[in-house]
Amino acid sequence: MLETGEIDATASRVYRLRVIHATDTAERIAARAGLTAEAVAAAEARLAALGLLQTAPGGGWAAVSPETAADTLLANAQKDVLERQTAIASTRARLHALTGEYLEARSMRSDKGSIEVIEGIDSIRSVMDDLARHCTTAVDALVPGGGMNEASIGSALPLDLETLARGVRMRTLFQHSAQKHRPTARYAARISAAGAQVRSTGVLPSRMLITDRGSAVLPVDPANPAAGVVLVRDPAMLGFLRRLFDHHWERGLEFTAPQEAEREGAGGDEGGVGSVGLEGGGSEPSELERDVLLLMAGGKKNEVIAHQLGISPRSVSRIVANLMDRLDATSRFQAGVRAAMNGWLS
């Protein structure tokens, strides 16, 4: 990398005086510029580093035109760039020579009856990159949890934008809690602006990616990302996974829409359970209430439910109390049983 220094006002003034008064001593230049000899010497050193001043045959400095200085200074750099471009073109040609073999091998790997376990972060990234770059029609993704980490966003965003630019339809479904995660919200806004459809819902079963409705990627163990992923191409399994995605997608809300459960009054409990959009009596549960019931039935505590749904623990407590009252239940277990008997968990 070239060290170009800085052409500040002092250096510019000294350079101008050197052009006008080619034979002046440094002391005379300093007097003309109203500068100290040390300031002139420092400016001349910077100008010499840029090739704008060269040592004169009789001693001292001779000013050189900017064009000549640029040609001299950048000649080696331009040669280096040319050599690098030549090397890049040569490497690209050698790699492209393997395209035929790659496509043939990829078609063999894409046996429609295959279910393949992939381990190791590098292998997983390679497969995900391959699926993203070669999809042509659709990408559907379930993203559970409270949001994506910034490393994942950094690697996903360029591929997603490139995929959308090719005209591929993209649908991404987050949990409501991801709306409070700023990096994820910014990511959702970026891909939405590029044409993606982004929604959120209460509870998602697992992370999942489906490309071209012909390949799906699932974690081997959702609780342990290091366990690897499963690449699914089996038609029967894919049919189920597509229906599972569509089921959750249809229940989702636009990602930017305010969640009814988050609109709590700032003045305390005056609104009661109604302030979080609950229905009274023995009516069917709302989507939010059903999500709470499902998590209750799974043995989740209020704090965990609040985190997964992206609402406050106080809201969860109100919802649970209201549900238990409507179900005439004295315990969370009994509430779950009666909800199931009423068909509320289906």
Short mmCIF file of C-alpha atoms in Angstrom, two decimals, residues 46-279:
data_model
loop_
_atom_site.label_atom_id
_atom_site.label_comp_id
_atom_site.label_asym_id
_atom_site.label_seq_id
_atom_site.Cartn_x
_atom_site.Cartn_y
_atom_site.Cartn_z
CA ARG A 46 6.03 15.29 2.54
CA LEU A 47 6.23 16.76 -0.98
CA ALA A 48 9.36 14.73 -1.72
CA ALA A 49 7.62 11.53 -0.57
CA LEU A 50 4.91 12.24 -3.13
CA GLY A 51 7.48 12.92 -5.88
CA LEU A 52 6.44 16.56 -6.15
CA LEU A 53 9.96 17.69 -5.15
CA GLN A 54 13.15 16.09 -6.40
CA THR A 55 16.77 16.76 -5.47
CA ALA A 56 18.22 19.37 -7.78
CA PRO A 57 21.66 18.72 -9.40
CA GLY A 58 23.12 21.75 -7.67
CA GLY A 59 21.56 20.90 -4.32
CA GLY A 60 18.22 21.90 -2.83
CA TRP A 61 14.86 20.99 -4.30
CA ALA A 62 13.30 21.20 -7.77
CA ALA A 63 9.51 21.21 -8.16
CA VAL A 64 7.99 18.53 -10.45
CA SER A 65 4.59 18.74 -12.14
CA PRO A 66 1.79 16.74 -10.46
CA GLU A 67 1.33 14.62 -13.62
CA THR A 68 5.00 13.62 -13.73
CA ALA A 69 5.00 12.93 -9.98
CA ALA A 70 1.91 10.73 -10.31
CA ASP A 71 3.39 8.74 -13.19
CA THR A 72 6.60 8.15 -11.25
CA LEU A 73 4.95 7.39 -7.91
CA LEU A 74 2.23 5.11 -9.24
CA ALA A 75 4.19 3.25 -11.92
CA ASN A 76 5.11 0.35 -9.64
CA ALA A 77 1.63 0.24 -8.15
CA GLN A 78 0.03 0.10 -11.59
CA LYS A 79 2.38 -2.68 -12.57
CA ASP A 80 1.44 -4.57 -9.41
CA VAL A 81 -2.28 -4.10 -10.12
CA LEU A 82 -1.83 -5.38 -13.67
CA GLU A 83 0.02 -8.46 -12.43
CA ARG A 84 -2.69 -9.12 -9.85
CA GLN A 85 -5.46 -8.73 -12.43
CA THR A 86 -3.66 -11.17 -14.71
CA ALA A 87 -3.28 -13.66 -11.85
CA ILE A 88 -6.95 -13.28 -10.91
CA ALA A 89 -8.07 -13.88 -14.49
CA SER A 90 -5.85 -16.95 -14.75
CA THR A 91 -7.13 -18.38 -11.47
CA ARG A 92 -10.75 -17.71 -12.44
CA ALA A 93 -10.23 -19.53 -15.75
CA ARG A 94 -8.72 -22.56 -13.99
CA LEU A 95 -11.60 -22.70 -11.52
CA HIS A 96 -14.26 -22.28 -14.21
CA ALA A 97 -12.75 -25.23 -16.03
CA LEU A 98 -14.20 -27.41 -13.23
CA THR A 99 -17.77 -26.14 -13.70
CA GLY A 100 -18.84 -29.13 -15.77
CA GLU A 101 -17.57 -31.62 -13.22
CA TYR A 102 -19.17 -29.66 -10.38
CA LEU A 103 -22.59 -29.56 -12.03
CA GLU A 104 -22.43 -33.25 -12.84
CA ALA A 105 -21.41 -34.14 -9.27
CA ARG A 106 -24.06 -31.81 -7.83
CA SER A 107 -26.78 -33.48 -9.88
CA MET A 108 -25.66 -36.85 -8.53
CA ARG A 109 -25.75 -35.48 -4.98
CA SER A 110 -29.28 -34.19 -5.53
CA ASP A 111 -30.85 -37.62 -5.58
CA LYS A 112 -34.52 -36.97 -4.80
CA GLY A 113 -34.61 -39.71 -2.20
CA SER A 114 -31.69 -38.44 -0.16
CA ILE A 115 -31.54 -37.31 3.45
CA GLU A 116 -28.01 -36.23 4.26
CA VAL A 117 -26.46 -35.27 7.62
CA ILE A 118 -23.83 -32.53 7.32
CA GLU A 119 -21.40 -31.80 10.12
CA GLY A 120 -18.78 -29.12 10.64
CA ILE A 121 -19.33 -25.38 10.36
CA ASP A 122 -17.34 -25.06 7.12
CA SER A 123 -19.30 -27.86 5.43
CA ILE A 124 -22.59 -26.39 6.61
CA ARG A 125 -21.70 -22.93 5.30
CA SER A 126 -20.65 -24.43 1.98
CA VAL A 127 -23.99 -26.21 1.58
CA MET A 128 -26.00 -23.13 2.62
CA ASP A 129 -24.02 -20.96 0.20
CA ASP A 130 -24.54 -23.48 -2.59
CA LEU A 131 -28.30 -23.64 -2.03
CA ALA A 132 -28.60 -19.85 -1.92
CA ARG A 133 -26.56 -19.25 -5.06
CA HIS A 134 -28.33 -21.89 -7.16
CA CYS A 135 -31.97 -21.43 -6.12
CA THR A 136 -34.14 -20.05 -8.92
CA THR A 137 -37.71 -19.73 -7.65
CA ALA A 138 -38.22 -19.52 -3.88
CA VAL A 139 -36.56 -19.40 -0.46
CA ASP A 140 -38.66 -19.98 2.68
CA ALA A 141 -37.14 -19.66 6.15
CA LEU A 142 -38.30 -20.17 9.73
CA VAL A 143 -36.11 -18.26 12.20
CA PRO A 144 -37.05 -18.99 15.83
CA GLY A 145 -35.70 -17.18 18.87
CA GLY A 146 -35.25 -13.55 19.77
CA GLY A 147 -33.24 -12.57 16.69
CA MET A 148 -30.21 -13.38 14.55
CA ASN A 149 -26.69 -12.71 15.78
CA GLU A 150 -24.74 -10.08 13.88
CA ALA A 151 -22.30 -12.61 12.41
CA SER A 152 -25.19 -14.54 10.86
CA ILE A 153 -26.70 -11.33 9.52
CA GLY A 154 -23.36 -10.28 8.05
CA SER A 155 -23.01 -13.53 6.11
CA ALA A 156 -26.70 -13.85 5.15
CA LEU A 157 -27.50 -10.32 3.98
CA PRO A 158 -25.26 -10.17 0.85
CA LEU A 159 -26.49 -13.59 -0.32
CA ASP A 160 -30.11 -12.65 0.35
CA LEU A 161 -29.85 -9.40 -1.59
CA GLU A 162 -28.15 -11.20 -4.48
CA THR A 163 -30.87 -13.88 -4.44
CA LEU A 164 -33.66 -11.30 -4.44
CA ALA A 165 -31.97 -9.43 -7.29
CA ARG A 166 -32.32 -12.61 -9.39
CA GLY A 167 -36.09 -12.47 -8.93
CA VAL A 168 -36.31 -15.30 -6.39
CA ARG A 169 -39.32 -15.08 -4.04
CA MET A 170 -38.21 -14.95 -0.41
CA ARG A 171 -40.41 -15.48 2.65
CA THR A 172 -38.90 -15.22 6.14
CA LEU A 173 -40.84 -15.87 9.33
CA PHE A 174 -39.48 -14.70 12.70
CA GLN A 175 -40.93 -14.89 16.17
CA HIS A 176 -42.54 -11.72 17.54
CA SER A 177 -39.68 -11.32 20.00
CA ALA A 178 -37.25 -10.72 17.12
CA GLN A 179 -38.92 -7.36 16.48
CA LYS A 180 -37.23 -6.03 19.61
CA HIS A 181 -33.77 -7.10 18.40
CA ARG A 182 -32.42 -4.08 16.52
CA PRO A 183 -29.91 -5.87 14.24
CA THR A 184 -32.62 -8.32 13.20
CA ALA A 185 -35.14 -5.51 12.67
CA ARG A 186 -32.62 -3.68 10.45
CA TYR A 187 -31.93 -6.91 8.54
CA ALA A 188 -35.67 -7.46 8.03
CA ALA A 189 -36.04 -3.88 6.76
CA ARG A 190 -33.16 -4.33 4.28
CA ILE A 191 -34.48 -7.53 2.72
CA SER A 192 -38.07 -6.20 2.75
CA ALA A 193 -36.94 -3.14 0.80
CA ALA A 194 -35.30 -5.51 -1.69
CA GLY A 195 -38.55 -7.44 -2.21
CA ALA A 196 -38.65 -10.11 0.51
CA GLN A 197 -41.80 -10.89 2.48
CA VAL A 198 -41.14 -10.85 6.24
CA ARG A 199 -43.61 -11.83 8.95
CA SER A 200 -43.54 -12.78 12.62
CA THR A 201 -45.54 -15.18 14.74
CA GLY A 202 -45.67 -16.39 18.32
CA VAL A 203 -44.05 -19.82 18.39
CA LEU A 204 -41.93 -21.63 15.80
CA PRO A 205 -41.00 -25.31 16.06
CA SER A 206 -37.47 -25.18 14.65
CA ARG A 207 -35.10 -23.34 12.36
CA MET A 208 -35.75 -24.38 8.77
CA LEU A 209 -34.74 -23.32 5.25
CA ILE A 210 -36.50 -24.52 2.10
CA THR A 211 -35.09 -23.63 -1.33
CA ASP A 212 -36.99 -24.04 -4.59
CA ARG A 213 -39.44 -26.19 -2.58
CA GLY A 214 -37.09 -29.06 -3.44
CA SER A 215 -34.47 -28.96 -0.66
CA ALA A 216 -34.77 -28.29 3.07
CA VAL A 217 -32.19 -27.76 5.79
CA LEU A 218 -33.02 -28.55 9.43
CA PRO A 219 -30.85 -28.66 12.56
CA VAL A 220 -29.99 -32.11 13.84
CA ASP A 221 -30.52 -30.79 17.37
CA PRO A 222 -32.12 -27.31 17.72
CA ALA A 223 -30.57 -26.97 21.16
CA ASN A 224 -27.05 -27.77 19.90
CA PRO A 225 -26.06 -26.00 16.65
CA ALA A 226 -22.72 -27.83 16.67
CA ALA A 227 -24.55 -31.13 16.09
CA GLY A 228 -24.89 -30.31 12.38
CA VAL A 229 -27.79 -30.08 9.95
CA VAL A 230 -29.92 -32.43 7.90
CA LEU A 231 -30.28 -31.77 4.17
CA VAL A 232 -33.62 -33.19 3.04
CA ARG A 233 -34.66 -33.93 -0.55
CA ASP A 234 -37.06 -36.78 0.11
CA PRO A 235 -40.38 -35.82 -1.59
CA ALA A 236 -42.63 -37.09 1.21
CA MET A 237 -40.64 -35.31 3.92
CA LEU A 238 -40.43 -32.14 1.83
CA GLY A 239 -44.19 -32.16 1.36
CA PHE A 240 -44.68 -32.21 5.12
CA LEU A 241 -42.09 -29.47 5.69
CA ARG A 242 -43.69 -27.24 3.04
CA ARG A 243 -47.10 -27.67 4.66
CA LEU A 244 -45.57 -26.93 8.07
CA PHE A 245 -44.04 -23.70 6.77
CA ASP A 246 -47.26 -22.63 5.04
CA HIS A 247 -49.23 -23.31 8.24
CA HIS A 248 -47.05 -20.99 10.31
CA TRP A 249 -46.72 -18.43 7.50
CA GLU A 250 -50.50 -18.05 7.21
CA ARG A 251 -50.71 -17.32 10.95
CA GLY A 252 -47.96 -14.71 10.80
CA LEU A 253 -48.30 -10.92 10.86
CA GLU A 254 -46.30 -8.38 8.92
CA PHE A 255 -42.97 -7.98 10.73
CA THR A 256 -43.35 -4.22 11.09
CA ALA A 257 -46.93 -4.40 12.45
CA PRO A 258 -47.25 -3.51 16.16
CA GLN A 259 -48.09 -6.50 18.27
CA GLU A 260 -51.32 -6.23 20.21
CA ALA A 261 -49.70 -7.95 23.15
CA GLU A 262 -47.11 -5.20 23.50
CA ARG A 263 -49.61 -2.34 23.88
CA GLU A 264 -49.77 -2.05 27.63
CA GLY A 265 -50.91 1.07 29.39
CA ALA A 266 -48.17 2.97 31.18
CA GLY A 267 -50.47 3.76 34.09
CA GLY A 268 -50.47 0.40 35.81
CA ASP A 269 -53.25 -2.21 35.77
CA GLU A 270 -56.31 -0.03 35.15
CA GLY A 271 -56.96 -1.80 31.83
CA GLY A 272 -56.76 -5.27 33.41
CA VAL A 273 -56.41 -8.19 31.07
CA GLY A 274 -58.26 -6.27 28.39
CA SER A 275 -55.22 -4.02 27.90
CA VAL A 276 -53.39 -6.87 26.19
CA GLY A 277 -56.22 -7.78 23.85
CA LEU A 278 -57.76 -10.73 25.73
CA GLU A 279 -61.31 -11.85 25.24
#
